[in-house]
Short mmCIF file of N, CA, C and O in Angstrom, two decimals:
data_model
loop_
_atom_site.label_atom_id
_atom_site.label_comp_id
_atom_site.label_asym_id
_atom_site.label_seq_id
_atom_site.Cartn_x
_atom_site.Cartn_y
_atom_site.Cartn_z
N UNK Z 124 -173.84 -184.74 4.91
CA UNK Z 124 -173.12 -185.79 5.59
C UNK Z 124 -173.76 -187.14 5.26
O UNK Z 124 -174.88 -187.57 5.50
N UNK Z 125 -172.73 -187.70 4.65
CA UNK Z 125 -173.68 -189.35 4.42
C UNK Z 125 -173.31 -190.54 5.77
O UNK Z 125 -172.24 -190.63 6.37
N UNK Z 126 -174.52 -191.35 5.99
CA UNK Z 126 -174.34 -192.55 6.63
C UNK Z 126 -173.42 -193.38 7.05
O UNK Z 126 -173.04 -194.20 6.22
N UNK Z 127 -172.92 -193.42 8.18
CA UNK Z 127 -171.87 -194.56 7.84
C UNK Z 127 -172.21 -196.30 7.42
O UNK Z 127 -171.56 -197.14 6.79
N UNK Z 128 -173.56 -196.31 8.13
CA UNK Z 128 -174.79 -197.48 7.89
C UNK Z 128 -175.81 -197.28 6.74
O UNK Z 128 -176.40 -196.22 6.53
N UNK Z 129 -175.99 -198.82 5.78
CA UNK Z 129 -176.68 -198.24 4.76
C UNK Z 129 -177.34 -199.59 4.92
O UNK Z 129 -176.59 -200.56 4.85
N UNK Z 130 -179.08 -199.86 5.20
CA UNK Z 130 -179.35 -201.16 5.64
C UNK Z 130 -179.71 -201.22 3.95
O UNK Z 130 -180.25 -200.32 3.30
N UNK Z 131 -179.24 -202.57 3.44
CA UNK Z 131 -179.51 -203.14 2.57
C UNK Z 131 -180.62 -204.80 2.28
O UNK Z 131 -180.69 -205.41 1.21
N UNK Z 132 -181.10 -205.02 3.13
CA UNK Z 132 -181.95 -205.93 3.36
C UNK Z 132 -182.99 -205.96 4.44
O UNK Z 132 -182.44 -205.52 5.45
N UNK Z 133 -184.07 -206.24 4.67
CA UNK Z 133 -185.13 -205.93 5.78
C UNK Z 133 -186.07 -206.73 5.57
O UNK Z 133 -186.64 -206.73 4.48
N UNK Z 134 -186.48 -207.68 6.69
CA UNK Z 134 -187.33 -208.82 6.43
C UNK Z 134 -188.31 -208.67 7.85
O UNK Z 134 -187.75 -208.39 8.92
N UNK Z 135 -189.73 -208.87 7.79
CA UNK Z 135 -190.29 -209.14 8.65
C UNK Z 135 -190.63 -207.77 9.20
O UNK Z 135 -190.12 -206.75 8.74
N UNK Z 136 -191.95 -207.77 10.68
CA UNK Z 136 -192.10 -206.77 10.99
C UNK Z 136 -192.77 -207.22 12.26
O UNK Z 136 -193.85 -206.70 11.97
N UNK Z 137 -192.97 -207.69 13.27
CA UNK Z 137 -192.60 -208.30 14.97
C UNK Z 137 -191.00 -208.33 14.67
O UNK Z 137 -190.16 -207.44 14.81
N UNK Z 138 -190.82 -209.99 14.10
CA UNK Z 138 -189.88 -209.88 14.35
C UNK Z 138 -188.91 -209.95 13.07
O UNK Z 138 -188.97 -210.82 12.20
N UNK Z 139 -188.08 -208.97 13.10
CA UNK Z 139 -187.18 -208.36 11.98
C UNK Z 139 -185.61 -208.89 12.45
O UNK Z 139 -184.90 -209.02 13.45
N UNK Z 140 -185.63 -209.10 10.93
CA UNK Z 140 -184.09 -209.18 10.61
C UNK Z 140 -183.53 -208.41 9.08
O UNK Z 140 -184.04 -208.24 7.98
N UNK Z 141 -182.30 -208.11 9.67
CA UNK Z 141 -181.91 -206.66 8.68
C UNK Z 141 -180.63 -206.78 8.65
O UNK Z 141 -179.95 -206.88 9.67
N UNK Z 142 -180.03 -206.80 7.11
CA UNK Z 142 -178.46 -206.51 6.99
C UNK Z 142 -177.99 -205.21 6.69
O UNK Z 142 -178.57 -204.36 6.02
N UNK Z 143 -177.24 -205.16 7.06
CA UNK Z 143 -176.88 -203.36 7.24
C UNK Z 143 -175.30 -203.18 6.98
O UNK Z 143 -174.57 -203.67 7.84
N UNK Z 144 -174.86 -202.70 6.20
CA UNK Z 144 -173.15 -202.33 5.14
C UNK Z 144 -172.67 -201.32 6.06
O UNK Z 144 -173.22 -200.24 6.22
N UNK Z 145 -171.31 -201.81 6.85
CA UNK Z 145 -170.29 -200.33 6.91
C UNK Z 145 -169.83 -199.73 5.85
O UNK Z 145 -168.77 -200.14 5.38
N UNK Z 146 -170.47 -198.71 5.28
CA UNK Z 146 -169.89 -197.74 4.27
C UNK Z 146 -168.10 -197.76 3.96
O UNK Z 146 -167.34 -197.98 3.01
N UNK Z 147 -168.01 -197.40 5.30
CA UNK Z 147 -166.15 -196.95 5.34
C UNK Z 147 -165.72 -198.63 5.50
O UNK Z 147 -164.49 -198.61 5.47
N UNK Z 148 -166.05 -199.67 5.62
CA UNK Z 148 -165.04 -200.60 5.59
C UNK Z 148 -166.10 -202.18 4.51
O UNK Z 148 -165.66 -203.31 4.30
N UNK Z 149 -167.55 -201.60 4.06
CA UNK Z 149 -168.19 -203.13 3.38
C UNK Z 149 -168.32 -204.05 4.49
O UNK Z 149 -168.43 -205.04 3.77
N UNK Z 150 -168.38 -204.45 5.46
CA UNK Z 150 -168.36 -205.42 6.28
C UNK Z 150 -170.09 -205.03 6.45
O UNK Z 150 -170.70 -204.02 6.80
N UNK Z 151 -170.50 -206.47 6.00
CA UNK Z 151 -172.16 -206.55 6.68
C UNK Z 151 -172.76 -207.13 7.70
O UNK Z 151 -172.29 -208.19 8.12
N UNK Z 152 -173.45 -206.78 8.06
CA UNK Z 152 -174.15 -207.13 9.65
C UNK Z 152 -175.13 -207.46 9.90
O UNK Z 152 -176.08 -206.86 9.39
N UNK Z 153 -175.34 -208.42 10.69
CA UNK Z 153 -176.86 -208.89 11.01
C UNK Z 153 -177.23 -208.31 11.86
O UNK Z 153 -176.46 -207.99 12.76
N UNK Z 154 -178.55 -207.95 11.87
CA UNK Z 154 -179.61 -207.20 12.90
C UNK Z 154 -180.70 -207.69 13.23
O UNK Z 154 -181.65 -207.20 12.62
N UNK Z 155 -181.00 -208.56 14.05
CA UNK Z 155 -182.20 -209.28 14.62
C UNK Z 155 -182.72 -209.02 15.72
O UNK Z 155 -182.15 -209.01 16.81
N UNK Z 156 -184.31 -208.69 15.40
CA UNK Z 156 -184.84 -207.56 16.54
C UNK Z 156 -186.05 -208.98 16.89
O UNK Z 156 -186.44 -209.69 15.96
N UNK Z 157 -186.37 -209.14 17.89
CA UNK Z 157 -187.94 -209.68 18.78
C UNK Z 157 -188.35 -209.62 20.04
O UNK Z 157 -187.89 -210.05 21.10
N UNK Z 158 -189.19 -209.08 19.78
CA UNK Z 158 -190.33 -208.69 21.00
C UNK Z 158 -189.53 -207.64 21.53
O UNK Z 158 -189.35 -206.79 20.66
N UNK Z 159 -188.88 -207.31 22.78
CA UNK Z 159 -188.22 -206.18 23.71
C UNK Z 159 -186.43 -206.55 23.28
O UNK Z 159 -185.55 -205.69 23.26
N UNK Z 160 -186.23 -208.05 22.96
CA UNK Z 160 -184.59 -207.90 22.23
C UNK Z 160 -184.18 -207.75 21.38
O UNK Z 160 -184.95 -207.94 20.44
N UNK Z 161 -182.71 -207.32 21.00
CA UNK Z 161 -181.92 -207.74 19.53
C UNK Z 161 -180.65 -207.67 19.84
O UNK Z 161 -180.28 -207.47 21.00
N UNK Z 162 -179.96 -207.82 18.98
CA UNK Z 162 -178.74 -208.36 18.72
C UNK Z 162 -178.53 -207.77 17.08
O UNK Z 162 -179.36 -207.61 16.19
N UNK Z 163 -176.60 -207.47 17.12
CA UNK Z 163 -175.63 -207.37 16.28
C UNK Z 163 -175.27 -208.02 16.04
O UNK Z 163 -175.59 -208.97 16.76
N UNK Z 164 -174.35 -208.38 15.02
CA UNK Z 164 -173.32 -209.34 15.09
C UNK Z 164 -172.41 -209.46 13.37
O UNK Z 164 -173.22 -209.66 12.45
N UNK Z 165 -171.67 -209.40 13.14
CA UNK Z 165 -170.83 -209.68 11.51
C UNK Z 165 -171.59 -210.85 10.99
O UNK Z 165 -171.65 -211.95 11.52
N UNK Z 166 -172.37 -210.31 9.45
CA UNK Z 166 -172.69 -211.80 8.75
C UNK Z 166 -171.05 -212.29 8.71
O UNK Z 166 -170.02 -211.65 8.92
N UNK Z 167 -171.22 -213.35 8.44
CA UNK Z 167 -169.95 -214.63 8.07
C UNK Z 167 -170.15 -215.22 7.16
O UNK Z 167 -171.34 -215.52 7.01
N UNK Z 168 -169.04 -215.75 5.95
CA UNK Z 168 -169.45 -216.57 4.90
C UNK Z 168 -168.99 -218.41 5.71
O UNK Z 168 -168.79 -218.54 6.92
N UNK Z 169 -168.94 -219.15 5.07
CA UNK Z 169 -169.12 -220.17 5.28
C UNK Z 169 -167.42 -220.79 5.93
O UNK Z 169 -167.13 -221.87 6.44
N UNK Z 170 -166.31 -219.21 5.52
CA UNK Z 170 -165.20 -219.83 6.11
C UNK Z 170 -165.08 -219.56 7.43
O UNK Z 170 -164.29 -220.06 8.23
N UNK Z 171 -166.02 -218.66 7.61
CA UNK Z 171 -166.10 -217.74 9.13
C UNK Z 171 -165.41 -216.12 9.40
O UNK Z 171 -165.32 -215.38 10.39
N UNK Z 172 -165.01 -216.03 7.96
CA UNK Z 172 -164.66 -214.36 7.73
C UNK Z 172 -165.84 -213.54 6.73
O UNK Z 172 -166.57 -213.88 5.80
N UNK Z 173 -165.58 -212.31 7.46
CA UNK Z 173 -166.49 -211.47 7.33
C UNK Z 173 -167.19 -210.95 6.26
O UNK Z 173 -166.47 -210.23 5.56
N UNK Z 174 -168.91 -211.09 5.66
CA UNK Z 174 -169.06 -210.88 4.19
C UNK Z 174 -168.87 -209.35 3.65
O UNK Z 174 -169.83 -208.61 3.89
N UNK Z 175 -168.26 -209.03 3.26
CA UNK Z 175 -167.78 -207.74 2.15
C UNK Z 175 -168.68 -207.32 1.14
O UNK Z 175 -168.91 -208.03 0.16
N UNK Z 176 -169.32 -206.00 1.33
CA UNK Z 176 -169.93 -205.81 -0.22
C UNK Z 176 -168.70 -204.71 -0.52
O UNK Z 176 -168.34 -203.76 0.17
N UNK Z 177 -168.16 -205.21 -1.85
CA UNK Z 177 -167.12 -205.09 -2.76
C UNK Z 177 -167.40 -203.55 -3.13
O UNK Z 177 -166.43 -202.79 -3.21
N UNK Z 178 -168.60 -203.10 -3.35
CA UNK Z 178 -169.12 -201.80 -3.51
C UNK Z 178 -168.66 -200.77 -2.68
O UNK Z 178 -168.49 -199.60 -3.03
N UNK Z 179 -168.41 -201.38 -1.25
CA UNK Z 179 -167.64 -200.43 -0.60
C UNK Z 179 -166.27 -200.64 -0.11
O UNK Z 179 -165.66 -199.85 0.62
N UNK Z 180 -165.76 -201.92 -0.64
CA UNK Z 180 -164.42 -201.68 -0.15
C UNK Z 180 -163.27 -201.15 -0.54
O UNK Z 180 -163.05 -201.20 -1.75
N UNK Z 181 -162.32 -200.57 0.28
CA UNK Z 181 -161.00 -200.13 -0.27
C UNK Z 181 -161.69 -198.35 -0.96
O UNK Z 181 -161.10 -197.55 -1.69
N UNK Z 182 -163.10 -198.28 -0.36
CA UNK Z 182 -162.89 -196.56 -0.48
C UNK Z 182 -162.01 -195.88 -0.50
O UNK Z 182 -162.17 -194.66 -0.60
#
């Protein structure tokens, strides 16, 4: 069974931030972790729609 999450970027280690690919749809995500919080959220390109890795879209 493969992943539906495939983190493709990982920075830091207190406090981390990590982009992470929906397999089934390319839509990437920010993941920002510090101290006891974090947060999700859709990266965005600069028009305010959602960044796509092309690698997975239209599976």
């Amino acid at each position: 069974m493969m992943n539906r999450f495939e983190k493709i970027y990982s920075q830091g280690i207190v406090d981390v931030v990590e982009i992470w690919v929906d397999r089934d749809t390319g839509v990437n995500y920010l993941w920002r972790k510090a101290a006891n919080a974090g947060g999700l959220t859709p990266l965005l390109d600069e028009d305010g729609k959602p960044v796509i890795t092309g690698k997975y879209k239209n599976q």
